[in-house]
Amino acid sequence: MSHINLTLAKNLIESAEKKANEIKVPVVISIVDEGGNFVACHRMDDALLVSVELAQNKAWTSIAMKMTTENLALVAANGKELYGINTTNNGRVVVFGGGIPLYNNGQIIGAVGVSGGSVDEDIRVAQSAVDALYEFKN
């Protein structure tokens, strides 16, 4: 697998939704390809409407910055070298956890973005999609 297609995106979303149901938090899960292009987005019942854009932007940010949004938050904090980066790209850059790049053989092939819970919950749900990618590959 060298890229994200709709079938793979649906499998990753399914895994993430399962984790969200386990921890009882309604979220939005977004998958983008290696160019940051929208592939799929899923809003669970009762997920916050604001989470749709946030999930998509978290996934996009992970591709654009080639890092998790959790790690970006560390270098974008007040006084850090990327402080203020969230004001660029029409405010699309998200500087809190929930966006994680997806890799295959060391190459970024896409990203997942999750929004709707606490930052920790969003990260846990997004990580379940990452874990599902590795299971899918094997």
CSV table of N, CA and C in Angstrom, one decimal:
chain,number,residue,atom,x,y,z
A,1,MET,N,0.8,-1.2,0.0
A,1,MET,CA,0.0,0.0,0.0
A,1,MET,C,0.9,1.2,0.0
A,2,SER,N,0.8,2.0,-1.0
A,2,SER,CA,1.6,3.2,-1.1
A,2,SER,C,0.8,4.5,-1.0
A,3,HIS,N,-0.5,4.4,-0.9
A,3,HIS,CA,-1.4,5.6,-0.7
A,3,HIS,C,-2.6,5.2,0.1
A,4,ILE,N,-3.3,6.2,0.5
A,4,ILE,CA,-4.6,6.1,1.2
A,4,ILE,C,-5.7,6.1,0.1
A,5,ASN,N,-6.6,5.1,0.1
A,5,ASN,CA,-7.7,5.1,-0.7
A,5,ASN,C,-9.0,5.0,0.2
A,6,LEU,N,-10.1,5.1,-0.4
A,6,LEU,CA,-11.4,5.1,0.4
A,6,LEU,C,-11.6,3.9,1.3
A,7,THR,N,-11.2,2.7,0.7
A,7,THR,CA,-11.4,1.4,1.4
A,7,THR,C,-10.5,1.4,2.7
A,8,LEU,N,-9.3,1.8,2.5
A,8,LEU,CA,-8.4,1.9,3.7
A,8,LEU,C,-8.9,2.9,4.7
A,9,ALA,N,-9.3,4.1,4.2
A,9,ALA,CA,-9.8,5.2,5.1
A,9,ALA,C,-10.9,4.7,5.9
A,10,LYS,N,-11.9,4.0,5.3
A,10,LYS,CA,-13.0,3.4,6.0
A,10,LYS,C,-12.6,2.5,7.1
A,11,ASN,N,-11.6,1.6,6.8
A,11,ASN,CA,-11.1,0.7,7.8
A,11,ASN,C,-10.5,1.4,9.0
A,12,LEU,N,-9.7,2.5,8.7
A,12,LEU,CA,-9.1,3.3,9.8
A,12,LEU,C,-10.1,4.0,10.6
A,13,ILE,N,-11.1,4.5,10.0
A,13,ILE,CA,-12.2,5.2,10.7
A,13,ILE,C,-13.0,4.2,11.5
A,14,GLU,N,-13.2,3.0,11.0
A,14,GLU,CA,-13.9,2.0,11.8
A,14,GLU,C,-13.2,1.7,13.1
A,15,SER,N,-11.9,1.5,13.0
A,15,SER,CA,-11.1,1.2,14.2
A,15,SER,C,-11.1,2.4,15.2
A,16,ALA,N,-11.0,3.6,14.6
A,16,ALA,CA,-11.0,4.8,15.5
A,16,ALA,C,-12.4,4.9,16.2
A,17,GLU,N,-13.4,4.7,15.5
A,17,GLU,CA,-14.8,4.8,16.1
A,17,GLU,C,-15.0,3.7,17.2
A,18,LYS,N,-14.4,2.6,16.9
A,18,LYS,CA,-14.5,1.5,18.0
A,18,LYS,C,-13.8,2.0,19.3
A,19,LYS,N,-12.7,2.6,19.2
A,19,LYS,CA,-12.0,3.1,20.3
A,19,LYS,C,-12.8,4.3,21.0
A,20,ALA,N,-13.3,5.1,20.2
A,20,ALA,CA,-14.2,6.2,20.7
A,20,ALA,C,-15.4,5.7,21.5
A,21,ASN,N,-16.0,4.6,20.9
A,21,ASN,CA,-17.1,4.0,21.6
A,21,ASN,C,-16.7,3.4,23.0
A,22,GLU,N,-15.5,2.8,23.0
A,22,GLU,CA,-14.9,2.2,24.2
A,22,GLU,C,-14.8,3.2,25.3
A,23,ILE,N,-14.3,4.4,24.9
A,23,ILE,CA,-14.0,5.4,25.9
A,23,ILE,C,-15.2,6.4,26.1
A,24,LYS,N,-16.3,6.1,25.3
A,24,LYS,CA,-17.5,6.8,25.4
A,24,LYS,C,-17.4,8.3,25.1
A,25,VAL,N,-16.8,8.6,24.0
A,25,VAL,CA,-16.6,10.0,23.6
A,25,VAL,C,-17.0,10.1,22.1
A,26,PRO,N,-18.0,10.9,21.7
A,26,PRO,CA,-18.3,11.0,20.3
A,26,PRO,C,-17.3,12.0,19.6
A,27,VAL,N,-16.8,11.6,18.5
A,27,VAL,CA,-15.7,12.3,17.9
A,27,VAL,C,-16.0,12.4,16.4
A,28,VAL,N,-15.2,13.2,15.7
A,28,VAL,CA,-15.1,13.3,14.3
A,28,VAL,C,-13.8,12.7,13.9
A,29,ILE,N,-13.7,11.9,12.9
A,29,ILE,CA,-12.5,11.3,12.4
A,29,ILE,C,-12.3,11.6,11.0
A,30,SER,N,-11.2,12.2,10.6
A,30,SER,CA,-10.9,12.6,9.3
A,30,SER,C,-9.7,11.9,8.8
A,31,ILE,N,-9.7,11.5,7.5
A,31,ILE,CA,-8.5,10.9,6.9
A,31,ILE,C,-8.1,11.8,5.6
A,32,VAL,N,-6.9,12.1,5.5
A,32,VAL,CA,-6.4,12.8,4.3
A,32,VAL,C,-5.3,11.9,3.6
A,33,ASP,N,-5.0,12.2,2.4
A,33,ASP,CA,-3.9,11.5,1.7
A,33,ASP,C,-2.6,12.2,1.9
A,34,GLU,N,-1.6,11.8,1.1
A,34,GLU,CA,-0.2,12.3,1.3
A,34,GLU,C,-0.1,13.8,0.9
A,35,GLY,N,-1.0,14.3,0.1
A,35,GLY,CA,-1.0,15.7,-0.2
A,35,GLY,C,-1.9,16.5,0.6
A,36,GLY,N,-2.5,15.9,1.7
A,36,GLY,CA,-3.4,16.6,2.6
A,36,GLY,C,-4.8,16.8,2.0
A,37,ASN,N,-5.1,16.0,1.0
A,37,ASN,CA,-6.4,16.1,0.3
A,37,ASN,C,-7.4,15.2,1.1
A,38,PHE,N,-8.6,15.7,1.2
A,38,PHE,CA,-9.7,15.0,1.9
A,38,PHE,C,-9.9,13.6,1.2
A,39,VAL,N,-10.0,12.6,2.1
A,39,VAL,CA,-10.4,11.2,1.6
A,39,VAL,C,-11.7,10.9,2.2
A,40,ALA,N,-11.8,11.0,3.5
A,40,ALA,CA,-13.1,10.6,4.2
A,40,ALA,C,-13.1,11.3,5.6
A,41,CYS,N,-14.4,11.5,6.0
A,41,CYS,CA,-14.6,12.1,7.3
A,41,CYS,C,-15.9,11.5,7.9
A,42,HIS,N,-15.9,11.2,9.2
A,42,HIS,CA,-17.0,10.5,9.8
A,42,HIS,C,-17.3,11.3,11.1
A,43,ARG,N,-18.5,11.7,11.2
A,43,ARG,CA,-19.0,12.4,12.5
A,43,ARG,C,-19.9,11.4,13.2
A,44,MET,N,-19.5,11.0,14.4
A,44,MET,CA,-20.3,10.2,15.3
A,44,MET,C,-21.5,11.0,15.8
A,45,ASP,N,-22.6,10.3,16.1
A,45,ASP,CA,-23.8,10.9,16.7
A,45,ASP,C,-23.3,11.7,17.9
A,46,ASP,N,-23.9,12.9,18.0
A,46,ASP,CA,-23.6,13.8,19.2
A,46,ASP,C,-22.2,14.4,19.2
A,47,ALA,N,-21.4,14.2,18.2
A,47,ALA,CA,-20.1,14.9,18.1
A,47,ALA,C,-20.3,16.3,17.9
A,48,LEU,N,-19.5,17.2,18.4
A,48,LEU,CA,-19.6,18.6,18.3
A,48,LEU,C,-19.4,19.0,16.8
A,49,LEU,N,-20.2,19.9,16.4
A,49,LEU,CA,-20.1,20.4,15.0
A,49,LEU,C,-18.8,21.0,14.7
A,50,VAL,N,-18.2,21.7,15.6
A,50,VAL,CA,-16.9,22.4,15.5
A,50,VAL,C,-15.8,21.4,15.2
A,51,SER,N,-16.1,20.1,15.6
A,51,SER,CA,-15.1,19.1,15.5
A,51,SER,C,-14.9,18.6,14.1
A,52,VAL,N,-15.8,18.9,13.2
A,52,VAL,CA,-15.6,18.5,11.8
A,52,VAL,C,-14.4,19.2,11.2
A,53,GLU,N,-14.5,20.6,11.3
A,53,GLU,CA,-13.3,21.3,10.7
A,53,GLU,C,-12.1,21.1,11.5
A,54,LEU,N,-12.1,20.9,12.8
A,54,LEU,CA,-10.9,20.7,13.6
A,54,LEU,C,-10.3,19.4,13.2
A,55,ALA,N,-11.1,18.3,13.1
A,55,ALA,CA,-10.5,17.0,12.7
A,55,ALA,C,-9.8,17.1,11.3
A,56,GLN,N,-10.5,17.7,10.4
A,56,GLN,CA,-9.9,17.8,9.1
A,56,GLN,C,-8.6,18.7,9.1
A,57,ASN,N,-8.6,19.7,9.9
A,57,ASN,CA,-7.4,20.6,10.0
A,57,ASN,C,-6.3,19.9,10.8
A,58,LYS,N,-6.6,19.1,11.7
A,58,LYS,CA,-5.6,18.3,12.4
A,58,LYS,C,-4.9,17.3,11.5
A,59,ALA,N,-5.7,16.6,10.7
A,59,ALA,CA,-5.1,15.7,9.7
A,59,ALA,C,-4.2,16.5,8.7
A,60,TRP,N,-4.7,17.6,8.2
A,60,TRP,CA,-4.0,18.4,7.2
A,60,TRP,C,-2.7,18.9,7.9
A,61,THR,N,-2.8,19.4,9.1
A,61,THR,CA,-1.6,19.9,9.8
A,61,THR,C,-0.5,18.9,9.9
A,62,SER,N,-0.9,17.6,10.2
A,62,SER,CA,0.1,16.5,10.4
A,62,SER,C,0.8,16.3,9.1
A,63,ILE,N,0.1,16.4,7.9
A,63,ILE,CA,0.8,16.3,6.6
A,63,ILE,C,1.7,17.5,6.4
A,64,ALA,N,1.1,18.7,6.5
A,64,ALA,CA,1.8,19.9,6.2
A,64,ALA,C,3.1,20.1,7.0
A,65,MET,N,3.1,19.6,8.3
A,65,MET,CA,4.2,19.8,9.2
A,65,MET,C,5.0,18.5,9.3
A,66,LYS,N,4.5,17.4,8.8
A,66,LYS,CA,5.2,16.1,8.9
A,66,LYS,C,5.5,15.7,10.3
A,67,MET,N,4.5,15.9,11.2
A,67,MET,CA,4.6,15.6,12.6
A,67,MET,C,3.2,15.5,13.2
A,68,THR,N,3.1,14.9,14.4
A,68,THR,CA,1.9,14.9,15.1
A,68,THR,C,1.5,16.3,15.5
A,69,THR,N,0.3,16.6,15.7
A,69,THR,CA,-0.1,17.9,16.2
A,69,THR,C,0.2,18.0,17.7
A,70,GLU,N,0.3,16.9,18.3
A,70,GLU,CA,0.8,16.9,19.7
A,70,GLU,C,2.2,17.4,19.8
A,71,ASN,N,3.1,16.9,18.9
A,71,ASN,CA,4.5,17.4,18.9
A,71,ASN,C,4.6,18.9,18.5
A,72,LEU,N,3.8,19.2,17.5
A,72,LEU,CA,3.7,20.6,17.1
A,72,LEU,C,3.4,21.5,18.2
A,73,ALA,N,2.5,21.1,19.1
A,73,ALA,CA,2.1,22.0,20.2
A,73,ALA,C,3.3,22.3,21.1
A,74,LEU,N,4.2,21.4,21.2
A,74,LEU,CA,5.4,21.6,22.0
A,74,LEU,C,6.3,22.7,21.5
A,75,VAL,N,6.5,22.8,20.1
A,75,VAL,CA,7.3,23.7,19.5
A,75,VAL,C,6.6,25.0,19.1
A,76,ALA,N,5.3,25.0,19.3
A,76,ALA,CA,4.5,26.2,19.0
A,76,ALA,C,4.0,26.9,20.2
A,77,ALA,N,4.4,26.5,21.4
A,77,ALA,CA,4.0,27.1,22.6
A,77,ALA,C,4.6,28.5,22.7
A,78,ASN,N,4.1,29.3,23.6
A,78,ASN,CA,4.6,30.7,23.8
A,78,ASN,C,6.1,30.7,24.1
A,79,GLY,N,6.8,31.4,23.4
A,79,GLY,CA,8.3,31.5,23.6
A,79,GLY,C,9.1,30.5,22.8
A,80,LYS,N,8.4,29.5,22.2
A,80,LYS,CA,9.1,28.5,21.4
A,80,LYS,C,9.3,28.9,20.0
A,81,GLU,N,10.1,28.2,19.2
A,81,GLU,CA,10.5,28.6,17.9
A,81,GLU,C,9.4,28.8,16.9
A,82,LEU,N,8.3,28.0,17.0
A,82,LEU,CA,7.2,28.1,16.0
A,82,LEU,C,6.0,28.8,16.6
A,83,TYR,N,6.2,29.5,17.7
A,83,TYR,CA,5.1,30.3,18.3
A,83,TYR,C,4.4,31.1,17.3
A,84,GLY,N,3.1,31.0,17.1
A,84,GLY,CA,2.3,31.8,16.2
A,84,GLY,C,2.0,31.2,14.9
A,85,ILE,N,2.6,30.0,14.7
A,85,ILE,CA,2.4,29.3,13.4
A,85,ILE,C,0.9,29.0,13.2
A,86,ASN,N,0.1,28.9,14.2
A,86,ASN,CA,-1.3,28.6,14.1
A,86,ASN,C,-2.1,29.8,13.5
A,87,THR,N,-1.4,30.9,13.3
A,87,THR,CA,-2.0,32.1,12.7
A,87,THR,C,-1.8,32.1,11.2
A,88,THR,N,-1.0,31.2,10.7
A,88,THR,CA,-0.7,31.1,9.2
A,88,THR,C,-1.7,30.2,8.5
A,89,ASN,N,-1.6,30.1,7.2
A,89,ASN,CA,-2.5,29.3,6.4
A,89,ASN,C,-3.9,29.4,6.7
A,90,ASN,N,-4.3,30.7,6.8
A,90,ASN,CA,-5.7,31.0,7.1
A,90,ASN,C,-6.2,30.4,8.4
A,91,GLY,N,-5.4,30.2,9.4
A,91,GLY,CA,-5.8,29.6,10.7
A,91,GLY,C,-6.0,28.1,10.6
A,92,ARG,N,-5.5,27.5,9.6
A,92,ARG,CA,-5.8,26.0,9.4
A,92,ARG,C,-4.8,25.2,10.2
A,93,VAL,N,-3.7,25.7,10.7
A,93,VAL,CA,-2.7,24.9,11.5
A,93,VAL,C,-3.3,24.8,12.9
A,94,VAL,N,-3.3,23.5,13.3
A,94,VAL,CA,-3.8,23.2,14.7
A,94,VAL,C,-2.7,22.8,15.6
A,95,VAL,N,-2.6,23.4,16.7
A,95,VAL,CA,-1.4,23.2,17.6
A,95,VAL,C,-1.8,22.5,18.9
A,96,PHE,N,-2.7,21.5,18.8
A,96,PHE,CA,-2.9,20.6,19.9
A,96,PHE,C,-3.2,19.2,19.4
A,97,GLY,N,-3.1,18.2,20.2
A,97,GLY,CA,-3.1,16.8,19.8
A,97,GLY,C,-4.3,16.3,19.2
A,98,GLY,N,-4.2,15.3,18.4
A,98,GLY,CA,-5.3,14.6,17.7
A,98,GLY,C,-5.0,14.4,16.2
A,99,GLY,N,-3.9,14.9,15.7
A,99,GLY,CA,-3.5,14.7,14.3
A,99,GLY,C,-2.3,13.9,14.3
A,100,ILE,N,-2.3,12.8,13.5
A,100,ILE,CA,-1.1,11.9,13.4
A,100,ILE,C,-0.9,11.5,12.0
A,101,PRO,N,0.4,11.6,11.5
A,101,PRO,CA,0.7,11.2,10.1
A,101,PRO,C,0.6,9.6,10.1
A,102,LEU,N,0.3,9.1,8.9
A,102,LEU,CA,0.3,7.7,8.6
A,102,LEU,C,1.5,7.4,7.7
A,103,TYR,N,2.2,6.4,8.1
A,103,TYR,CA,3.4,6.0,7.4
A,103,TYR,C,3.4,4.6,6.8
A,104,ASN,N,4.0,4.4,5.7
A,104,ASN,CA,4.2,3.1,5.1
A,104,ASN,C,5.7,3.1,4.6
A,105,ASN,N,6.5,2.2,5.1
A,105,ASN,CA,7.9,2.1,4.7
A,105,ASN,C,8.6,3.4,4.9
A,106,GLY,N,8.4,4.1,5.9
A,106,GLY,CA,9.1,5.4,6.2
A,106,GLY,C,8.6,6.6,5.4
A,107,GLN,N,7.6,6.4,4.6
A,107,GLN,CA,7.0,7.5,3.8
A,107,GLN,C,5.6,7.9,4.3
A,108,ILE,N,5.3,9.1,4.4
A,108,ILE,CA,4.0,9.6,4.8
A,108,ILE,C,3.0,9.3,3.7
A,109,ILE,N,2.0,8.6,4.0
A,109,ILE,CA,1.0,8.3,3.0
A,109,ILE,C,-0.4,9.0,3.2
A,110,GLY,N,-0.5,9.6,4.4
A,110,GLY,CA,-1.7,10.3,4.8
A,110,GLY,C,-1.7,10.7,6.2
A,111,ALA,N,-2.8,11.0,6.8
A,111,ALA,CA,-2.9,11.4,8.2
A,111,ALA,C,-4.3,11.2,8.6
A,112,VAL,N,-4.4,11.1,9.9
A,112,VAL,CA,-5.7,11.0,10.6
A,112,VAL,C,-5.8,12.2,11.5
A,113,GLY,N,-7.0,12.7,11.6
A,113,GLY,CA,-7.3,13.8,12.6
A,113,GLY,C,-8.6,13.5,13.3
A,114,VAL,N,-8.5,13.7,14.6
A,114,VAL,CA,-9.7,13.4,15.5
A,114,VAL,C,-10.0,14.5,16.4
A,115,SER,N,-11.2,14.9,16.5
A,115,SER,CA,-11.6,16.0,17.4
A,115,SER,C,-13.0,15.6,18.0
A,116,GLY,N,-13.2,16.1,19.3
A,116,GLY,CA,-14.5,15.9,19.9
A,116,GLY,C,-14.3,15.6,21.4
A,117,GLY,N,-13.2,15.0,21.8
A,117,GLY,CA,-13.0,14.7,23.2
A,117,GLY,C,-11.9,15.6,23.8
A,118,SER,N,-11.4,15.2,24.9
A,118,SER,CA,-10.2,16.0,25.4
A,118,SER,C,-9.0,15.7,24.4
A,119,VAL,N,-8.0,16.5,24.6
A,119,VAL,CA,-6.8,16.3,23.7
A,119,VAL,C,-6.3,14.8,23.9
A,120,ASP,N,-6.2,14.4,25.1
A,120,ASP,CA,-5.8,13.0,25.4
A,120,ASP,C,-6.7,12.0,24.7
A,121,GLU,N,-8.0,12.2,24.8
A,121,GLU,CA,-8.9,11.3,24.2
A,121,GLU,C,-8.8,11.3,22.6
A,122,ASP,N,-8.7,12.5,22.1
A,122,ASP,CA,-8.5,12.6,20.6
A,122,ASP,C,-7.2,11.8,20.2
A,123,ILE,N,-6.2,12.0,20.9
A,123,ILE,CA,-4.9,11.3,20.6
A,123,ILE,C,-5.1,9.8,20.7
A,124,ARG,N,-5.8,9.3,21.7
A,124,ARG,CA,-6.0,7.9,21.8
A,124,ARG,C,-6.8,7.3,20.7
A,125,VAL,N,-7.8,8.0,20.3
A,125,VAL,CA,-8.7,7.6,19.2
A,125,VAL,C,-7.9,7.6,17.9
A,126,ALA,N,-7.1,8.7,17.6
A,126,ALA,CA,-6.3,8.8,16.4
A,126,ALA,C,-5.3,7.7,16.4
A,127,GLN,N,-4.7,7.4,17.5
A,127,GLN,CA,-3.7,6.3,17.6
A,127,GLN,C,-4.2,4.9,17.2
A,128,SER,N,-5.5,4.7,17.5
A,128,SER,CA,-6.1,3.5,17.2
A,128,SER,C,-6.2,3.3,15.6
A,129,ALA,N,-6.4,4.4,14.9
A,129,ALA,CA,-6.4,4.4,13.5
A,129,ALA,C,-5.0,4.0,13.0
A,130,VAL,N,-4.0,4.6,13.6
A,130,VAL,CA,-2.6,4.3,13.2
A,130,VAL,C,-2.3,2.9,13.4
A,131,ASP,N,-2.7,2.4,14.6
A,131,ASP,CA,-2.5,0.9,14.9
A,131,ASP,C,-3.2,0.1,13.9
A,132,ALA,N,-4.4,0.4,13.5
A,132,ALA,CA,-5.1,-0.3,12.5
A,132,ALA,C,-4.4,-0.4,11.1
A,133,LEU,N,-3.7,0.7,10.8
A,133,LEU,CA,-2.9,0.7,9.5
A,133,LEU,C,-1.9,-0.3,9.6
A,134,TYR,N,-1.2,-0.5,10.7
A,134,TYR,CA,-0.1,-1.5,10.8
A,134,TYR,C,-0.7,-2.9,10.8
A,135,GLU,N,-1.8,-3.1,11.4
A,135,GLU,CA,-2.5,-4.4,11.3
A,135,GLU,C,-2.9,-4.7,9.9
A,136,PHE,N,-3.4,-3.7,9.2
A,136,PHE,CA,-3.9,-3.8,7.8
A,136,PHE,C,-2.7,-4.2,6.9
A,137,LYS,N,-1.5,-3.6,7.1
A,137,LYS,CA,-0.4,-3.9,6.3
A,137,LYS,C,0.1,-5.3,6.5
A,138,ASN,N,-0.1,-5.9,7.7
A,138,ASN,CA,0.5,-7.2,8.0
A,138,ASN,C,-0.5,-8.3,7.8
